[in-house]
Amino acid sequence: MKFIKKIAVAATTAATLFATVAGGLSSTVSADSIPTKVTKKTTITFWNGMSGNQQKALQTLTQEFEKENPNITVKLENQGQYKDLQSKITSTLQSPKNLPTITQAYPGWLYNASKNDLLVDLKPYINNSKIGWGSAAKSGIKPSLMKGAQINGTQYGIPFNKSVEVLVYNKTMLDKYGVKVPTTMAQLKSAAKTIYEKSNHQVVGAGFDSLSNYYVLGMKNEGVDFTSKINLTSAKSKKVIDYYADGIKGGYFKTAGSQGYLSGDFANQKVAMFIGTSAGESFVKKGVNGKFDYEVAPRPGKWNMQQGTDIYMFKNASKEQRTAAFMYMKFLTSKKSQLYWAQQTGYIPVSQDVINSSEYKNNKDSKVPAQVEAATKNLYTVPVTKNSNAAYQQMNTIMQNILSHAKNGNLNSLIKQGESQFKNAWNQ
């Protein structure tokens, strides 16, 4: 028996050694083996896509963190816009040793990185009672946002800069035409029609900034998750497509087109309502500039889409860097930091306590905070599977192509074409 035990121990040791040698520091560690203090000078690198006020707020928070943790230096490396950041991550994954310690990312960007064991499972850090919270539940982070930072059920990310879709509406105009704020998609259609007709066809009733989100949430509200099994020619899919296409044909709906956002048309009173990101209120406010009263309401319908990035850690980091990086991530998601971050940037807090706090809700400079609790009641995340991100992105092009021809009549051939493009995106 002693001989057998010795063989088992030797085999376990060899397996551990092989994993360490083959892949660098293991991506999975136990909660007890994590260094809970950074006792020597340690530098971590953070790739991000923040600009303007977002970048300034991130710099301020980082400086505060470094003051509290003098042994840790955080190098903020801005990679440009999200598309630039995604491209940089994707290209660098071919040379893992050149990856940063941590990065902002959508989970779909890192599906291959997770498959190739390049990410750190953060659960042991979360569960560590000294460096973490003891559990995900004790973190105070909204559970649906935390779940959204998982890939195949593994907690690789921590939510950071998040947003949801909201309904932005011209209150002055809705009051003028006696239109109530819509809470369902049926009410949105009715309200948009009324405004279009009562304005003598001068004002389009409503529109959606993101056609990908429109389709995904439309299907979710029909009880269908976003997977490769979706058939665009199915009855439920056609119902979702026809809802928007009928509005385009009838003149009471419009799309953002090449501009990508309807905030400009909204500010110029060419559209009365639009569904867009909660993080875009500053652009709305600047455009409206007191010309009329605008308000914000939860997105019509049951489901909403969580947007924005999480923070992920790469396994090329040393033990000390991992501890330092997680301490930084925990700092950024603390109540104090999230309140500051939300007030400075317009992103919603990831902390449920901040969302519920009067200090956040009663913000006189923004109309979003008072609506966040209701707007985040039922959040959906596109499942992170092979090519799901590519298929999600492709839906925008497919919907744009279909809707741009809505006034021409029969859309069946375009829907069939879209079905082919959709399948190709999944199977590339």
XYZ file of C-alpha atoms in Angstrom:
428
model
C 0.000 0.000 0.000
C 2.843 2.404 0.851
C 4.446 1.620 -2.515
C 1.188 2.377 -4.353
C 0.784 5.675 -2.478
C 4.325 6.704 -3.407
C 3.611 5.994 -7.081
C 0.380 8.073 -6.888
C 2.182 11.010 -5.277
C 4.982 10.827 -7.834
C 2.466 10.740 -10.690
C 0.615 13.760 -9.318
C 3.851 15.688 -8.864
C 4.976 14.843 -12.391
C 1.633 15.912 -13.855
C 1.798 19.221 -12.018
C 5.381 19.794 -13.135
C 4.483 18.961 -16.728
C 1.546 21.411 -16.700
C 3.793 24.138 -15.317
C 6.605 23.537 -17.786
C 4.307 23.072 -20.786
C 2.139 26.116 -20.277
C 4.002 28.429 -17.944
C 2.320 29.196 -14.644
C -0.878 27.143 -14.381
C -4.102 28.996 -15.203
C -5.842 27.381 -12.221
C -4.644 27.701 -8.643
C -6.214 26.924 -5.304
C -7.562 29.765 -3.171
C -5.069 28.889 -0.414
C -1.957 29.076 -2.642
C -2.559 32.657 -3.794
C -0.158 35.316 -2.472
C -2.344 37.752 -0.537
C 0.196 40.572 -0.384
C 2.484 42.254 -2.887
C 5.721 42.700 -0.958
C 8.007 43.729 -3.812
C 7.777 46.194 -6.676
C 5.401 44.724 -9.251
C 4.243 46.173 -12.563
C 1.088 45.111 -14.376
C -0.067 46.142 -17.852
C -3.681 46.965 -18.661
C -4.802 47.155 -22.293
C -7.922 49.283 -22.647
C -10.083 51.134 -25.144
C -11.056 54.148 -23.058
C -10.931 57.715 -24.374
C -12.026 61.199 -23.320
C -13.696 61.362 -19.901
C -13.533 57.586 -19.622
C -9.761 57.640 -19.966
C -9.417 60.499 -17.477
C -11.596 58.686 -14.935
C -9.591 55.483 -15.375
C -6.342 57.394 -14.874
C -7.687 59.021 -11.701
C -8.809 55.689 -10.239
C -5.497 54.075 -11.168
C -3.498 56.806 -9.455
C -5.615 56.367 -6.327
C -5.008 52.607 -6.401
C -1.245 53.095 -6.753
C -1.242 55.467 -3.773
C -2.942 52.826 -1.663
C -0.625 50.119 -3.017
C 2.852 51.682 -3.417
C 4.443 48.387 -4.507
C 2.183 48.128 -7.541
C 2.525 50.081 -10.789
C -0.269 49.904 -13.358
C 0.713 50.689 -16.943
C -2.388 51.842 -18.803
C -1.908 51.086 -22.494
C -4.690 52.491 -24.657
C -5.227 50.533 -27.871
C -7.675 52.932 -29.528
C -11.292 52.027 -30.205
C -12.830 48.665 -29.332
C -12.225 47.313 -32.826
C -8.542 48.251 -32.507
C -8.318 46.637 -29.077
C -9.957 43.451 -30.358
C -7.600 43.347 -33.339
C -4.557 43.828 -31.084
C -5.669 41.043 -28.741
C -6.428 38.660 -31.616
C -3.080 39.209 -33.331
C -1.090 38.981 -30.079
C -2.726 35.693 -29.096
C -0.365 34.147 -31.627
C 2.535 35.233 -29.376
C 1.166 34.752 -25.826
C 4.324 36.030 -24.123
C 3.536 39.485 -25.553
C 0.064 39.649 -24.042
C -0.614 42.164 -21.234
C -1.354 41.180 -17.652
C -5.021 42.167 -18.042
C -7.239 43.575 -20.763
C -10.683 44.946 -21.363
C -12.613 42.637 -23.677
C -15.966 41.237 -24.608
C -16.030 37.531 -23.696
C -16.667 36.568 -27.318
C -13.294 38.012 -28.290
C -11.542 35.522 -26.026
C -13.266 32.247 -26.897
C -10.126 30.908 -28.619
C -7.927 32.206 -25.798
C -9.973 30.186 -23.321
C -9.763 27.102 -25.516
C -5.979 27.489 -25.708
C -5.688 27.860 -21.912
C -4.357 31.409 -22.054
C -6.714 32.906 -19.451
C -6.663 32.756 -15.675
C -9.655 31.235 -13.900
C -10.511 33.969 -11.392
C -12.743 31.875 -9.142
C -9.944 31.024 -6.649
C -9.124 34.739 -6.351
C -12.788 35.633 -5.887
C -13.202 32.923 -3.233
C -10.042 33.838 -1.336
C -11.242 35.621 1.805
C -8.150 37.845 2.073
C -7.512 39.053 -1.477
C -11.011 38.401 -2.804
C -14.522 38.556 -1.405
C -14.883 34.999 -0.144
C -17.436 34.242 -2.864
C -18.969 35.812 -5.958
C -22.162 36.484 -4.009
C -20.237 38.529 -1.427
C -18.655 40.681 -4.151
C -21.803 42.778 -4.461
C -21.474 42.629 -8.255
C -24.805 42.095 -10.014
C -24.997 38.310 -10.584
C -26.172 38.565 -14.209
C -23.176 40.792 -15.018
C -20.791 38.393 -13.280
C -22.260 35.486 -15.223
C -21.864 37.464 -18.434
C -18.087 37.477 -17.869
C -17.923 33.682 -17.973
C -16.751 31.576 -20.887
C -18.097 28.028 -20.941
C -19.053 28.397 -17.289
C -15.595 29.481 -16.114
C -15.239 32.882 -14.426
C -12.460 34.338 -16.552
C -13.622 37.954 -16.319
C -14.771 40.581 -13.838
C -17.424 43.071 -15.100
C -16.171 46.627 -15.434
C -17.580 49.196 -17.863
C -21.125 48.097 -18.566
C -24.191 49.570 -20.197
C -27.678 48.498 -21.207
C -30.140 49.650 -23.823
C -32.658 52.308 -22.814
C -35.492 54.165 -24.475
C -34.646 57.833 -25.005
C -37.693 59.937 -25.824
C -38.695 63.511 -26.586
C -40.973 64.228 -23.633
C -42.103 67.549 -25.088
C -43.259 65.814 -28.257
C -44.921 62.865 -26.539
C -46.850 65.280 -24.307
C -47.868 67.341 -27.338
C -49.361 64.337 -29.109
C -50.792 62.697 -26.000
C -48.572 59.631 -26.278
C -47.706 57.537 -23.226
C -44.183 56.195 -22.722
C -44.203 52.646 -24.192
C -43.273 49.702 -21.994
C -43.917 46.916 -24.535
C -42.975 46.447 -28.173
C -46.656 46.619 -29.140
C -46.958 49.959 -27.363
C -43.768 51.197 -29.045
C -45.254 50.445 -32.463
C -48.541 52.155 -31.583
C -46.792 55.224 -30.129
C -44.462 55.523 -33.126
C -47.414 55.331 -35.530
C -49.341 57.983 -33.630
C -46.426 60.428 -33.623
C -45.740 59.879 -37.328
C -49.373 60.480 -38.241
C -50.009 63.432 -35.894
C -46.830 65.176 -37.055
C -48.107 64.954 -40.653
C -45.299 62.497 -41.416
C -42.630 65.027 -40.420
C -41.329 63.038 -37.435
C -40.434 59.337 -37.470
C -41.751 57.636 -34.353
C -38.827 55.429 -33.285
C -35.766 53.376 -34.190
C -33.035 51.131 -32.814
C -29.321 51.936 -32.829
C -28.127 48.317 -32.793
C -29.796 45.988 -35.268
C -27.871 43.038 -33.846
C -29.321 43.739 -30.414
C -32.748 44.296 -31.918
C -32.781 40.845 -33.537
C -31.163 38.980 -30.630
C -33.547 40.459 -28.050
C -36.500 40.128 -30.394
C -35.819 36.399 -30.620
C -35.176 36.151 -26.862
C -38.562 37.735 -26.211
C -39.965 35.023 -28.478
C -38.300 32.412 -26.266
C -35.374 31.704 -28.614
C -31.720 31.981 -27.515
C -29.060 33.194 -29.929
C -27.409 30.013 -31.238
C -26.385 28.451 -34.551
C -29.724 26.609 -34.533
C -31.659 29.797 -35.329
C -33.234 29.782 -38.779
C -33.930 33.259 -40.124
C -36.758 31.904 -42.264
C -38.636 30.463 -39.259
C -41.998 31.901 -38.222
C -40.626 33.524 -35.043
C -37.666 35.022 -36.886
C -39.884 36.443 -39.625
C -42.142 37.909 -36.941
C -39.194 39.794 -35.453
C -37.936 40.971 -38.848
C -41.406 41.949 -40.088
C -42.076 44.070 -36.993
C -39.242 46.424 -37.946
C -39.719 46.086 -41.713
C -43.411 47.015 -41.448
C -42.406 50.119 -39.524
C -39.878 51.127 -42.182
C -42.476 50.532 -44.893
C -45.064 52.509 -42.933
C -42.663 55.391 -42.269
C -42.940 55.299 -38.468
C -39.652 53.405 -37.847
C -36.154 54.105 -39.117
C -32.630 52.717 -38.725
C -29.450 54.513 -37.713
C -27.899 53.694 -41.094
C -24.251 54.453 -41.722
C -24.160 56.947 -38.824
C -24.561 54.076 -36.372
C -26.568 56.139 -33.879
C -29.932 57.913 -33.916
C -28.950 60.536 -31.323
C -28.312 63.102 -34.092
C -31.744 62.647 -35.661
C -33.245 62.704 -32.179
C -31.547 66.013 -31.328
C -32.807 67.477 -34.623
C -36.338 66.240 -33.810
C -36.472 63.993 -36.857
C -37.179 60.989 -34.648
C -39.183 61.100 -31.410
C -37.778 58.031 -29.641
C -34.876 55.657 -30.032
C -33.409 52.634 -28.288
C -29.697 53.015 -27.687
C -26.954 52.491 -25.130
C -27.302 54.040 -21.691
C -23.669 55.131 -21.999
C -24.578 57.519 -24.829
C -26.589 59.993 -22.784
C -23.826 62.617 -22.854
C -24.120 62.790 -26.659
C -27.912 63.110 -26.385
C -27.627 65.862 -23.808
C -25.107 67.783 -25.884
C -27.209 67.482 -29.032
C -30.514 68.434 -27.432
C -28.900 71.369 -25.613
C -32.150 72.575 -24.052
C -34.175 72.603 -27.299
C -36.751 70.297 -25.695
C -37.193 68.051 -22.672
C -35.888 64.527 -23.109
C -36.306 61.595 -20.748
C -35.022 58.049 -20.391
C -37.038 54.886 -19.723
C -36.292 51.145 -19.613
C -36.127 49.382 -22.973
C -39.609 48.171 -23.986
C -40.049 44.424 -23.568
C -38.971 41.889 -20.953
C -35.333 41.313 -21.903
C -32.438 43.727 -22.166
C -28.902 43.319 -23.450
C -25.897 43.868 -21.226
C -23.133 45.603 -23.139
C -19.633 46.846 -22.424
C -16.472 44.989 -21.528
C -15.099 42.955 -18.649
C -11.504 42.645 -17.440
C -9.651 39.398 -18.172
C -6.260 38.158 -16.948
C -3.733 36.258 -19.063
C -1.841 33.314 -17.627
C 1.591 34.595 -18.716
C 1.510 36.763 -15.581
C 3.610 35.779 -12.570
C 2.010 34.941 -9.214
C 2.798 38.430 -7.935
C 1.368 40.057 -11.057
C -1.798 37.995 -10.779
C -2.310 39.071 -7.189
C -1.581 42.703 -8.037
C -3.903 42.578 -11.037
C -6.757 41.050 -9.059
C -6.313 43.645 -6.313
C -6.619 46.313 -9.011
C -9.708 44.674 -10.519
C -11.301 44.446 -7.091
C -10.512 48.119 -6.484
C -12.106 49.173 -9.789
C -15.304 47.300 -8.935
C -15.579 48.553 -5.342
C -18.606 50.650 -4.362
C -16.599 53.854 -4.119
C -14.853 53.352 -7.454
C -18.009 52.281 -9.270
C -19.975 55.300 -8.055
C -17.209 57.608 -9.277
C -16.841 55.676 -12.532
C -20.588 55.798 -13.246
C -20.872 59.495 -12.463
C -17.867 60.412 -14.611
C -18.489 58.161 -17.621
C -22.185 57.346 -17.868
C -21.579 53.604 -17.573
C -23.878 51.759 -15.195
C -22.369 50.494 -11.925
C -21.598 46.784 -11.745
C -22.242 46.962 -7.997
C -25.860 46.259 -7.078
C -25.454 48.347 -3.917
C -24.455 51.369 -6.005
C -27.363 50.803 -8.418
C -29.723 50.831 -5.423
C -28.082 53.765 -3.650
C -29.819 57.131 -3.434
C -26.496 58.832 -4.154
C -26.494 57.201 -7.588
C -30.227 57.248 -8.340
C -30.634 60.929 -7.456
C -27.911 62.153 -9.815
C -29.272 65.450 -11.155
C -26.864 65.514 -14.097
C -28.147 62.272 -15.632
C -31.550 60.740 -16.300
C -30.200 57.186 -16.621
C -29.465 56.244 -12.961
C -33.102 56.363 -11.863
C -33.956 53.805 -14.580
C -31.055 51.368 -14.211
C -32.630 49.099 -11.608
C -35.686 48.477 -13.806
C -33.598 48.342 -17.000
C -31.353 45.587 -15.605
C -34.082 43.346 -14.209
C -33.754 40.715 -16.978
C -30.362 40.830 -18.684
C -29.316 38.623 -21.591
C -25.808 37.889 -22.847
C -24.977 36.355 -26.213
C -23.663 32.860 -25.346
C -19.899 32.578 -25.788
C -19.416 29.705 -28.206
C -17.331 29.166 -31.329
C -18.034 31.992 -33.809
C -20.981 33.359 -31.785
C -19.384 36.809 -31.768
C -18.913 36.732 -35.550
C -22.539 35.651 -36.050
C -23.759 38.393 -33.720
C -21.799 41.017 -35.657
C -23.045 39.641 -38.973
C -26.650 40.125 -37.868
C -26.212 43.883 -38.096
C -25.285 43.651 -41.788
C -28.050 41.137 -42.491
C -30.735 43.266 -40.839
C -29.483 46.452 -42.490
C -29.675 44.792 -45.902
C -33.196 43.505 -45.289
C -34.545 46.748 -43.834
C -32.990 48.929 -46.529
C -35.246 47.128 -49.017
C -38.341 47.018 -46.787
C -40.257 49.482 -48.951
C -39.760 47.330 -52.044
C -42.216 44.676 -50.894
C -41.452 40.943 -50.598
C -38.408 40.310 -48.410
C -38.348 36.505 -48.544
C -35.372 36.318 -50.915
C -33.382 38.728 -48.731
C -34.229 36.740 -45.615
C -33.060 33.552 -47.340
C -29.862 35.334 -48.347
C -29.451 36.486 -44.754
C -29.944 32.919 -43.534
C -27.039 31.803 -45.736
C -24.805 34.623 -44.461
C -25.782 33.803 -40.882
C -24.859 30.124 -41.263
C -21.570 31.046 -42.939
C -20.678 33.260 -39.980
C -21.270 30.355 -37.594
C -19.351 27.871 -39.749
C -16.341 29.958 -40.780
